[in-house]
Every structure is written in structure tokens, then in C-alpha cells.
Short mmCIF file of C-alpha atoms in Angstrom, two decimals:
data_model
loop_
_atom_site.label_atom_id
_atom_site.label_comp_id
_atom_site.label_asym_id
_atom_site.label_seq_id
_atom_site.Cartn_x
_atom_site.Cartn_y
_atom_site.Cartn_z
CA MET A 1 -14.91 24.31 -15.84
CA PRO A 2 -12.30 25.79 -17.88
CA VAL A 3 -12.64 29.45 -18.30
CA PRO A 4 -13.64 30.69 -21.75
CA PRO A 5 -10.52 31.57 -23.72
CA GLU A 6 -11.93 34.95 -24.51
CA ILE A 7 -12.26 35.73 -20.86
CA ILE A 8 -8.68 35.04 -20.29
CA VAL A 9 -7.46 37.32 -22.69
CA ALA A 10 -10.00 39.85 -21.56
CA GLN A 11 -8.93 39.89 -18.08
CA VAL A 12 -5.25 40.19 -19.00
CA GLU A 13 -6.01 43.24 -21.20
CA ALA A 14 -7.92 44.71 -18.33
CA VAL A 15 -4.90 44.35 -15.78
CA VAL A 16 -2.40 45.08 -18.52
CA SER A 17 -4.25 48.66 -19.40
CA ASP A 18 -5.17 49.70 -15.66
CA ILE A 19 -2.48 48.33 -13.49
CA GLY A 20 0.57 46.80 -15.33
CA VAL A 21 2.34 43.88 -15.11
CA ASP A 22 5.80 43.40 -13.27
CA ALA A 23 5.58 39.52 -13.31
CA VAL A 24 3.55 36.65 -14.55
CA LYS A 25 2.94 33.42 -12.86
CA ILE A 26 0.84 30.65 -14.92
CA GLY A 27 -0.58 27.91 -12.97
CA MET A 28 -3.09 25.23 -13.94
CA LEU A 29 -4.09 25.64 -17.60
CA ALA A 30 -6.43 22.52 -17.74
CA ASP A 31 -6.68 22.19 -21.76
CA GLU A 32 -5.40 23.31 -25.13
CA ALA A 33 -7.73 25.89 -25.89
CA THR A 34 -6.57 27.58 -22.30
CA ILE A 35 -3.05 27.24 -23.31
CA GLU A 36 -3.74 28.99 -26.46
CA ALA A 37 -5.55 31.79 -24.93
CA VAL A 38 -2.52 32.27 -22.30
CA ILE A 39 0.03 32.47 -24.98
CA ASP A 40 -2.19 35.38 -26.80
CA ALA A 41 -2.63 37.32 -23.52
CA LEU A 42 1.37 36.88 -23.10
CA ASP A 43 1.82 38.66 -26.60
CA LEU A 44 -0.13 41.69 -24.87
CA LEU A 45 2.60 42.04 -22.15
CA ASP A 46 6.04 44.08 -22.11
CA PRO A 47 8.94 41.85 -21.22
CA ALA A 48 8.66 40.64 -17.44
CA PRO A 49 9.59 37.60 -15.62
CA ILE A 50 7.31 34.70 -16.37
CA VAL A 51 7.09 31.84 -13.86
CA VAL A 52 5.35 28.56 -15.11
CA ASP A 53 4.02 26.08 -12.63
CA PRO A 54 3.07 23.14 -14.89
CA VAL A 55 0.27 21.84 -12.69
CA MET A 56 -0.61 18.36 -13.70
CA VAL A 57 -1.94 16.35 -11.06
CA ALA A 58 -3.62 17.73 -7.53
CA GLU A 59 -2.68 16.58 -4.24
CA SER A 60 -5.79 14.50 -4.34
CA GLY A 61 -4.57 12.52 -7.23
CA ALA A 62 -6.88 14.30 -9.54
CA ASN A 63 -5.72 14.93 -13.26
CA LEU A 64 -5.73 18.78 -13.65
CA LEU A 65 -4.33 18.84 -17.43
CA ASP A 66 -6.08 16.99 -20.22
CA PRO A 67 -3.40 14.56 -21.57
CA ASN A 68 -3.85 16.10 -25.10
CA ALA A 69 -2.73 19.26 -23.89
CA THR A 70 0.78 18.08 -22.43
CA ALA A 71 2.39 18.58 -25.92
CA ALA A 72 1.07 22.39 -26.21
CA LEU A 73 2.25 22.92 -22.61
CA ILE A 74 5.71 21.75 -23.67
CA GLU A 75 5.83 23.31 -27.14
CA ARG A 76 4.13 26.65 -26.48
CA VAL A 77 4.43 27.59 -22.73
CA LEU A 78 7.52 26.31 -21.44
CA PRO A 79 9.63 27.97 -23.79
CA ARG A 80 8.36 31.32 -22.65
CA ALA A 81 9.28 30.86 -19.15
CA THR A 82 11.72 32.81 -17.24
CA VAL A 83 11.59 29.79 -14.55
CA ALA A 84 9.39 26.65 -14.61
CA THR A 85 8.56 25.15 -11.15
CA PRO A 86 7.71 21.52 -11.51
CA ASN A 87 7.49 19.19 -8.63
CA VAL A 88 9.35 15.70 -8.98
CA LEU A 89 6.30 14.08 -10.26
CA GLU A 90 5.49 16.81 -12.78
CA ALA A 91 9.20 16.67 -13.95
CA ARG A 92 9.36 13.16 -14.44
CA ALA A 93 6.13 13.17 -16.60
CA LEU A 94 7.16 15.96 -18.66
CA THR A 95 10.95 15.03 -19.26
CA GLY A 96 9.92 11.06 -19.44
CA LEU A 97 12.80 10.26 -16.97
CA GLY A 98 11.99 7.59 -14.39
CA ALA A 99 12.15 7.50 -10.70
CA SER A 100 15.81 6.91 -10.62
CA ALA A 101 16.59 10.37 -12.05
CA THR A 102 17.76 12.82 -9.53
CA GLY A 103 16.65 16.29 -8.65
CA GLY A 104 19.40 17.86 -10.79
CA GLN A 105 18.99 15.48 -13.54
CA LEU A 106 15.49 16.30 -13.73
CA ALA A 107 16.15 19.96 -13.60
CA GLU A 108 18.69 20.09 -16.58
CA ALA A 109 16.34 17.87 -18.63
CA MET A 110 13.36 20.37 -17.97
CA ARG A 111 15.34 23.29 -18.97
CA GLY A 112 16.29 21.38 -22.32
CA LEU A 113 12.29 21.90 -22.87
CA GLY A 114 13.07 25.60 -23.28
CA PRO A 115 12.75 27.57 -20.01
CA GLU A 116 15.64 29.91 -18.88
CA ALA A 117 15.71 28.26 -15.60
CA VAL A 118 14.10 25.61 -13.51
CA VAL A 119 13.23 24.83 -10.03
CA VAL A 120 12.26 21.21 -9.12
CA THR A 121 10.60 21.36 -5.93
CA GLY A 122 11.49 18.47 -3.32
CA GLY A 123 8.27 18.02 -1.41
CA HIS A 124 7.60 14.69 -3.29
CA SER A 125 11.24 13.46 -2.82
CA ALA A 126 12.94 11.74 0.21
CA GLY A 127 15.48 14.68 0.88
CA GLY A 128 12.85 17.40 0.33
CA VAL A 129 15.73 19.54 -1.56
CA ASP A 130 14.54 21.83 -4.07
CA VAL A 131 17.04 22.10 -7.27
CA LEU A 132 17.61 25.26 -9.16
CA ALA A 133 19.13 24.90 -12.70
CA GLU A 134 20.20 27.85 -14.78
CA SER A 135 22.95 28.75 -17.35
CA ARG A 136 25.36 29.03 -14.51
CA GLY A 137 24.65 25.58 -13.11
CA THR A 138 22.72 24.05 -10.47
CA LEU A 139 22.17 24.78 -7.09
CA GLN A 140 20.54 22.96 -4.05
CA ILE A 141 18.16 24.71 -1.89
CA GLU A 142 17.58 23.21 1.60
CA GLY A 143 14.93 24.27 4.21
CA PRO A 144 12.55 22.92 7.00
CA ARG A 145 9.89 20.31 6.27
CA TYR A 146 6.58 19.99 7.96
CA PRO A 147 5.59 16.46 7.38
CA ALA A 148 2.37 17.09 9.74
CA GLY A 149 1.69 20.15 7.90
CA ALA A 150 -1.19 20.83 5.56
CA THR A 151 0.15 20.87 1.86
CA HIS A 152 -2.85 21.72 -0.49
CA GLY A 153 -1.77 24.82 -2.39
CA SER A 154 2.05 24.53 -1.58
CA GLY A 155 3.29 24.19 -5.21
CA CYS A 156 0.98 27.21 -6.06
CA THR A 157 2.18 29.18 -3.19
CA HIS A 158 6.20 28.58 -4.10
CA SER A 159 5.51 29.63 -7.73
CA SER A 160 3.48 32.89 -6.72
CA ALA A 161 6.14 33.83 -4.39
CA LEU A 162 8.88 33.18 -6.64
CA ALA A 163 7.15 35.36 -8.88
CA ALA A 164 6.30 38.13 -6.33
CA PHE A 165 10.09 38.24 -5.33
CA LEU A 166 11.07 38.48 -9.22
CA ALA A 167 8.74 41.16 -9.56
CA GLY A 168 10.57 43.07 -6.79
CA GLY A 169 13.87 42.60 -8.37
CA ALA A 170 15.44 39.84 -6.37
CA GLU A 171 18.08 37.60 -8.14
CA LEU A 172 16.72 34.41 -9.06
CA ALA A 173 18.76 32.40 -6.31
CA ASP A 174 17.46 34.49 -3.61
CA ALA A 175 14.20 34.35 -4.90
CA ALA A 176 14.13 30.69 -4.88
CA ARG A 177 15.39 30.38 -1.43
CA TRP A 178 12.67 32.84 0.04
CA ALA A 179 10.09 31.02 -2.23
CA ARG A 180 10.77 28.00 -0.58
CA GLU A 181 10.57 29.63 2.98
CA VAL A 182 7.34 30.91 2.32
CA ALA A 183 5.89 27.60 1.00
CA ALA A 184 7.57 25.71 3.95
CA GLU A 185 5.99 27.94 6.52
CA ALA A 186 2.55 27.90 4.82
CA VAL A 187 2.59 24.26 5.09
CA GLY A 188 3.72 24.35 8.62
CA ASN A 189 0.96 26.72 9.71
CA GLY A 190 -1.46 24.80 7.35
CA LEU A 191 -5.11 24.15 8.39
CA VAL A 192 -5.07 20.25 8.96
CA GLU A 193 -8.32 20.39 10.48
CA ILE A 194 -10.26 21.18 7.62
CA GLY A 195 -11.83 18.84 5.54
CA ARG A 196 -10.87 15.21 5.00
CA GLY A 197 -7.99 15.66 2.30
CA ALA A 198 -4.30 17.34 2.56
CA GLY A 199 -5.84 20.44 4.13
CA PRO A 200 -4.64 24.17 2.75
CA VAL A 201 -1.66 25.98 3.48
CA ASP A 202 -1.91 29.03 5.50
CA VAL A 203 0.55 31.62 3.87
CA PHE A 204 -0.15 34.59 6.25
CA GLY A 205 -0.56 32.85 9.54
CA LEU A 206 -4.26 33.68 9.62
CA ALA A 207 -4.89 30.95 11.93
CA ARG A 208 -2.61 32.14 14.59
CA THR A 209 -4.01 35.56 14.13
CA ALA A 210 -7.57 34.64 14.68
CA ARG A 211 -6.50 32.79 18.13
CA ARG A 212 -5.20 35.74 19.69
CA PRO A 213 -7.80 37.94 21.77
CA GLY A 214 -8.71 41.35 20.10
CA SER A 215 -7.01 40.39 16.88
CA GLY A 216 -9.31 41.82 14.74
CA PRO A 217 -12.34 40.43 12.55
CA LEU A 218 -11.07 37.07 12.55
CA ALA A 219 -10.80 36.76 16.22
#
């Protein structure tokens, strides 16, 4: 169920007035009313890096964005992004490019929709390489893959880690490399034994901690 738009704005107002904002990560938006509320909320903020993860389809295959809201995502949200982080499937859907398009072509086409920079994550591609496109050109970001890991939440983990590194003052290329490392390790540590689906990622390695004797309340 989408969160009521007025609650979205009120939540951001509460954080801005009490804690402050060093970076923003935008994830699943669900529908056009939510998108409009997020735009209103962004107008409350001082300048800060904005990471947009254009979540459209879940690992299970379920649609997470109303098809009627796609245009609003492209026209209203992506131009506000410091960096957008679509996976290959999302980049194809948003740009209209087919399966033959390379990661670099997808990243540049995504930049044409308005973000200052784009990281097309490679988890759904054969090579598994992330591609960063910004004003200075494109950069391929390689790293380990864990085909036997649990992948549910990997994209959200990547974009959240990227936002956190940018909030700490990291350069975009470094933040993108580190975010890939965080997401990959979370997949490798993922809890494949939970549920019948893809299984959730384990960002902090909590399962390993829980297995160690005397390791605290999870032991």
C-alpha cells in the first residue's frame, strides 16, 4: 500500500528540522501521487547529493511502479538526480533500448534523461560489470560476483551505500566502487535459507555474527 503523500512530506519535514540531511536516496515510488510528494519533499532540502534508484520490478518479477507513473519518474525525478542507479533491465525499460545495447550505451542514454551521472548496475548482465557514466566519460567497475548468494535487496543496498559514501564526501567514482563492494558482499553473505524466493542480502554479516559463541543477543 503506498504511503499517503502527506505523510511522506511530513516525515521529511521532521528529519530536516531535527537531524538534517547530508544525502538523499530515493527508491520505490509506486505511483504518481508518491512521486509528486517526493518532489515536494525535495524542495524542503538544502542542496545535497540525490541518489535515485528507479525501482520498477522486484526480484520476484512483481511490478513495483505503476506503468502510468513511468513518465512522471522520467520527467520529474530523474532530472533531480545527482546519480541514478538502474539495473540493466530498468535502464532498458526507461530508455527504450533493446537487449543488444551495451552497459555504456544504456548509461549514456540514461544520462540523456536528466541525471548528472548514472551507474548501470551489472547484476542482470552476463559480465556483471557496473558502468558509471558522468560528464568526464564512462568507467567500468568490476568486482566479485556470488551466483549462489541471496540477491533480494541488492539494488537497494547498492544505492543506499552509494548515498552514504557521497554523504561522507567521497568522489563519485570511489563511492560507486565501494558501493559495489558493499552490495556484492551483502549478496555473498545473503540468507539463502530464508523463504522460497531469492533470499535477503545480509549487509552487516549478521548471520556470521550470530553463529559465533558469545557474540551477543543474536548468538
